[in-house]
mmCIF file of C-alpha atoms and ligand atoms in Angstrom:
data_model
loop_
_atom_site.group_PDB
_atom_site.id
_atom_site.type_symbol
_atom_site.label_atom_id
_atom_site.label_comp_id
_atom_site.label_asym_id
_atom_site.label_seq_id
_atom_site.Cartn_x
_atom_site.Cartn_y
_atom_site.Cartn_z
ATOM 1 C CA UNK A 1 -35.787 -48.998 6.356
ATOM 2 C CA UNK A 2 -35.242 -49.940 10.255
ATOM 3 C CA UNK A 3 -34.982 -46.865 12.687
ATOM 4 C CA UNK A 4 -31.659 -47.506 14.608
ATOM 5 C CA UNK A 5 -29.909 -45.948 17.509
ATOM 6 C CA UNK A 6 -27.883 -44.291 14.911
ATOM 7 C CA UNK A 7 -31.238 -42.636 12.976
ATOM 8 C CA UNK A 8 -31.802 -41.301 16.862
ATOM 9 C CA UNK A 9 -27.959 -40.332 17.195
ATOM 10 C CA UNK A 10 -28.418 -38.344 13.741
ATOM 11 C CA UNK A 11 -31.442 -36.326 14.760
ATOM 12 C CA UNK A 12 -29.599 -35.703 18.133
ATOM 13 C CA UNK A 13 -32.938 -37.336 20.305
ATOM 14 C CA UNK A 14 -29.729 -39.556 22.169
ATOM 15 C CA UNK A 15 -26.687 -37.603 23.172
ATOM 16 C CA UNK A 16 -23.782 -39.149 21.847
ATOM 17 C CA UNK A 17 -19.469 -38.092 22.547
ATOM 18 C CA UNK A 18 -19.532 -36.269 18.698
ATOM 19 C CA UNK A 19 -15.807 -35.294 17.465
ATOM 20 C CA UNK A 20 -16.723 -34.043 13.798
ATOM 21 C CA UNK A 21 -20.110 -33.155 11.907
ATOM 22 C CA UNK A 22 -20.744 -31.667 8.646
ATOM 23 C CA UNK A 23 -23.979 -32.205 6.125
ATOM 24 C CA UNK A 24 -23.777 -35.983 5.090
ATOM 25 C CA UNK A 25 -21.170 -37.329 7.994
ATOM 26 C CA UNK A 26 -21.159 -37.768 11.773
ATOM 27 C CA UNK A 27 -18.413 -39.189 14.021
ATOM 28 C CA UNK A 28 -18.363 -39.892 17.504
ATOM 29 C CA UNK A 29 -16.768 -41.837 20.074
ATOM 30 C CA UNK A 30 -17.823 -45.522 20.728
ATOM 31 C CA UNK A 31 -19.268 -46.297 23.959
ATOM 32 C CA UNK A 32 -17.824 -49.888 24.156
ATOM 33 C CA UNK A 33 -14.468 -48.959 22.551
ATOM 34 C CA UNK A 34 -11.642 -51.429 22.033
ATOM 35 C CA UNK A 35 -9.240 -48.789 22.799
ATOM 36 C CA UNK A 36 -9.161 -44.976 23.784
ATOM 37 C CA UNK A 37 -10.300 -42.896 20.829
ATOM 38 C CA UNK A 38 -11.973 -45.540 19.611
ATOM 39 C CA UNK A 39 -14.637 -43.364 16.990
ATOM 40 C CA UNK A 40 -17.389 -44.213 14.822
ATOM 41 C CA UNK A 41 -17.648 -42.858 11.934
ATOM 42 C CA UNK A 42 -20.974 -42.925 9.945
ATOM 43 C CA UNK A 43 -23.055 -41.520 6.650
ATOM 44 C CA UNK A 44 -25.971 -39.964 7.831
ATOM 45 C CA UNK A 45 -28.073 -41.160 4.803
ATOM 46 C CA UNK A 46 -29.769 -44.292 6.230
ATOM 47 C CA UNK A 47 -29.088 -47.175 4.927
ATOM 48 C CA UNK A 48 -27.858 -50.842 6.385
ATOM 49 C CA UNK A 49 -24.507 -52.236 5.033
ATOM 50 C CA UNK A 50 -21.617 -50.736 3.009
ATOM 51 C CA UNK A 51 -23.442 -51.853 -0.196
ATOM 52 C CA UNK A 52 -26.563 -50.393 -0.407
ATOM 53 C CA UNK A 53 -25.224 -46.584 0.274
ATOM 54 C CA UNK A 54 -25.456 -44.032 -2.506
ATOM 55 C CA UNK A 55 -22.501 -42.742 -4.255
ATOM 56 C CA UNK A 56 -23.173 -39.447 -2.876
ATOM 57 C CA UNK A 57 -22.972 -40.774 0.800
ATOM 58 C CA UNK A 58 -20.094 -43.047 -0.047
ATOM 59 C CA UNK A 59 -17.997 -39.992 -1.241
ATOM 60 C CA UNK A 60 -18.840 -37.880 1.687
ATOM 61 C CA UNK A 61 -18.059 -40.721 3.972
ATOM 62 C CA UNK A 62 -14.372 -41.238 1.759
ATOM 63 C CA UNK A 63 -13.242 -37.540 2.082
ATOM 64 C CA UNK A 64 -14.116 -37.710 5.741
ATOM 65 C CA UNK A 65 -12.348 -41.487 7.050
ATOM 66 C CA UNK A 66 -8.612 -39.660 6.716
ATOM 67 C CA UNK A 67 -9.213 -36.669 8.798
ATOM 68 C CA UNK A 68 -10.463 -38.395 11.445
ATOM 69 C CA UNK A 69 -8.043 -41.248 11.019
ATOM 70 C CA UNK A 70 -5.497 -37.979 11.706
ATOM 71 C CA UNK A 71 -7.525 -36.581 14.556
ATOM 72 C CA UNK A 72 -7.743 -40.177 16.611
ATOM 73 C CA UNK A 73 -4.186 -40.525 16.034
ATOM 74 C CA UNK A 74 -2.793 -37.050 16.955
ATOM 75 C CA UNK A 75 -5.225 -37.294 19.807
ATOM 76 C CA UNK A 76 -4.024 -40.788 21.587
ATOM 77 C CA UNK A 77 -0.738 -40.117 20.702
ATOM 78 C CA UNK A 78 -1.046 -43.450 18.601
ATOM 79 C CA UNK A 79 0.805 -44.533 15.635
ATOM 80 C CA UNK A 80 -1.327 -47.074 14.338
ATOM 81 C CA UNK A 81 -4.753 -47.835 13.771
ATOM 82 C CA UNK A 82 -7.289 -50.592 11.763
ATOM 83 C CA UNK A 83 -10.567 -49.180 10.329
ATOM 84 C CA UNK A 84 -12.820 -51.643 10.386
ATOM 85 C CA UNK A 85 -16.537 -51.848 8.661
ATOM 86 C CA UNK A 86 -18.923 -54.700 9.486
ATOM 87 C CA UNK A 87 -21.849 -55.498 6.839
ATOM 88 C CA UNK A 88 -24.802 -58.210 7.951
ATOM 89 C CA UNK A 89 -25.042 -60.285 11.549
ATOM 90 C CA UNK A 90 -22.908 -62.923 10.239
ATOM 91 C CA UNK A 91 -20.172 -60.383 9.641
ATOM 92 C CA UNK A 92 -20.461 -58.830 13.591
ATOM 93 C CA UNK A 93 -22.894 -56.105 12.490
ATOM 94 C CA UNK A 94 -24.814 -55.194 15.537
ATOM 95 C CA UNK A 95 -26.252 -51.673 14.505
ATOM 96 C CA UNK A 96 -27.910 -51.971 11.309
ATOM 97 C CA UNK A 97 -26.938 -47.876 9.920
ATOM 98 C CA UNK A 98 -23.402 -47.977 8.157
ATOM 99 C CA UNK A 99 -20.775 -47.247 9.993
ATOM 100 C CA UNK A 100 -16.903 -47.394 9.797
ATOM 101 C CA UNK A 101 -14.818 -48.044 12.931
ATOM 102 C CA UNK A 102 -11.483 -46.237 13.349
ATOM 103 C CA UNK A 103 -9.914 -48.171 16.313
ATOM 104 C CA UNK A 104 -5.762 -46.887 17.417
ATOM 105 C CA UNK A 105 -3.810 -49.393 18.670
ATOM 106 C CA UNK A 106 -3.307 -48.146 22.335
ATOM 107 C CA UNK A 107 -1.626 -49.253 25.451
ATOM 108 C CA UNK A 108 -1.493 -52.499 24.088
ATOM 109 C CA UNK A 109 -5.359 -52.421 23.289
ATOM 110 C CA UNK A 110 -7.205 -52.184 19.733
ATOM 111 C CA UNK A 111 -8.458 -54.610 17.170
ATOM 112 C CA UNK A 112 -7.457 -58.008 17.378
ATOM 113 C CA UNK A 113 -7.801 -60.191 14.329
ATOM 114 C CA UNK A 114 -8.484 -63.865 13.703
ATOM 115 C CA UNK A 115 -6.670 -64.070 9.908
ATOM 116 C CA UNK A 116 -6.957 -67.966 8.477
ATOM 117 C CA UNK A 117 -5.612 -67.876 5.250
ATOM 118 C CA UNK A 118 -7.609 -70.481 2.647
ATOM 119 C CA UNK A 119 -5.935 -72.723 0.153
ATOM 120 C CA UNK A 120 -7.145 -71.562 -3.126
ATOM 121 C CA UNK A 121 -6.653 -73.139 -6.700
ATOM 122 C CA UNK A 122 -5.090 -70.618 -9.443
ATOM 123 C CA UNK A 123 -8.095 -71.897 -11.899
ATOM 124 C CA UNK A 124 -10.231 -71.110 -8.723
ATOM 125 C CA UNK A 125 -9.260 -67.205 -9.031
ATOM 126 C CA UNK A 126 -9.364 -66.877 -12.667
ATOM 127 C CA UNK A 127 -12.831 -68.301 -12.751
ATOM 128 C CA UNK A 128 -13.615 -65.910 -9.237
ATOM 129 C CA UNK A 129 -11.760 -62.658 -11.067
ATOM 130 C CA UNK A 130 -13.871 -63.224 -14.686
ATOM 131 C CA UNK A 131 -16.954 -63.053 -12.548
ATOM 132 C CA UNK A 132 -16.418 -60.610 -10.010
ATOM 133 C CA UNK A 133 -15.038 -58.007 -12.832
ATOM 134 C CA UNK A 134 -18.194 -58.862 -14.750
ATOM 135 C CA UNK A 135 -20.448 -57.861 -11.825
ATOM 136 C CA UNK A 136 -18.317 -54.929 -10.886
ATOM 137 C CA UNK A 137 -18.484 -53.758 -14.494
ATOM 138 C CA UNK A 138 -22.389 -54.139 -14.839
ATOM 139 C CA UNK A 139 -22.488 -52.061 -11.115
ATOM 140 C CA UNK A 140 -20.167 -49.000 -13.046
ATOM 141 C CA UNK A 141 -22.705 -49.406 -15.839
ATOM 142 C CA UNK A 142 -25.921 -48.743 -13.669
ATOM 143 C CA UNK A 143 -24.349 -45.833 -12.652
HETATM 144 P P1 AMP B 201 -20.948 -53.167 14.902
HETATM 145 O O1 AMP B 201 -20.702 -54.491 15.571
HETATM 146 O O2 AMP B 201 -19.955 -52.906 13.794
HETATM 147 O O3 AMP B 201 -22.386 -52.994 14.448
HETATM 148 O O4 AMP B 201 -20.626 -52.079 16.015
HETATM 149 C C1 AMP B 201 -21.573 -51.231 16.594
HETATM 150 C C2 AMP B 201 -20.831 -50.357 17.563
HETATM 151 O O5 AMP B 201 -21.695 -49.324 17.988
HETATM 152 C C3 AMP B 201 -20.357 -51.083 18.827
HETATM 153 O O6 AMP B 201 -18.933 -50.967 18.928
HETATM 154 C C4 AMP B 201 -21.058 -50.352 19.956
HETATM 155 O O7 AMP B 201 -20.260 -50.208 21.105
HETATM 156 C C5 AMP B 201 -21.380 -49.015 19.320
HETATM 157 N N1 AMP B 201 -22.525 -48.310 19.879
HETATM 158 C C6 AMP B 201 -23.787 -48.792 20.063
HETATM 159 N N2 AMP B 201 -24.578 -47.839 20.562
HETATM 160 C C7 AMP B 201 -23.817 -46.724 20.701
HETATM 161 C C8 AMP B 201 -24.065 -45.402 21.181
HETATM 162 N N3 AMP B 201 -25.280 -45.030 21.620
HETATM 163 N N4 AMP B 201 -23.050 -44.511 21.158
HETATM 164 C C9 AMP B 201 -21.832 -44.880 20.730
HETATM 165 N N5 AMP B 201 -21.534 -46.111 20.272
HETATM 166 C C10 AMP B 201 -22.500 -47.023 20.255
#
């Protein structure tokens, strides 16, 4: 697995703005943020995308998201906020170490989104539901 800045981060060798830390979960404030109080909020099992993270990690990561989601908000006095969770280059992933973005809406500043709706054929999401619950169902079964 590929040593990031977040590995480094982690095993405090770079100093980063922390807000919360506890056994499995770090969350600090981004350096680049798209608002004030932008935060980062990430596993500190290593792993790259959302998808290869253990169950373990994934849980810790859960229980964490909605008390920092409460801290950023009663700390910018905002109201409203996206979370937002990049997997692969394609997808805007520039730090390779899982990570989950919790971005308030601020003076006007935050996330902005590009949302294009597709056209989509009802067959098309029966056939796309059949398969993805198959998958999904085989992932519950490996446990
Ligand atoms: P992503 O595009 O989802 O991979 O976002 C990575 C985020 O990490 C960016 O918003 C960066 O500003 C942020 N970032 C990179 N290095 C650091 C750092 N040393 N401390 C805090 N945030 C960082």
């Amino acid at each position: 697995m590929s040593e990031t800045i977040f590995s480094k981060i982690i095993r405090g060798e770079i100093p980063c703005h922390h807000v919360y830390e506890d056994d499995a979960v770090l969350a600090f404030l981004d350096v680049n943020p798209l608002s004030r109080g932008h935060t980062l909020v990430i596993p500190k099992e290593v792993a790259k995308t959302l998808d290869q993270l253990s169950d373990e990690a994934s849980a810790a990561i859960g229980r964490v998201l909605p008390k920092i989601a409460r801290a950023v908000l009663a700390a910018t006095g905002a109201t409203s906020f996206n979370v937002l969770q990049n997997n692969g280059a394609d997808a805007h992933q520039a730090v390779f170490h899982v990570h989950f973005h919790i971005i308030p809406k601020v003076e006007g500043r935050g996330l902005g989104i590009g949302w294009e709706p597709m056209k989509v054929e009802t067959a098309d999401l029966k056939a796309l539901r059949e398969k993805i619950a198959r998958c999904a169902a085989a992932e519950t079964q490996k446990g």
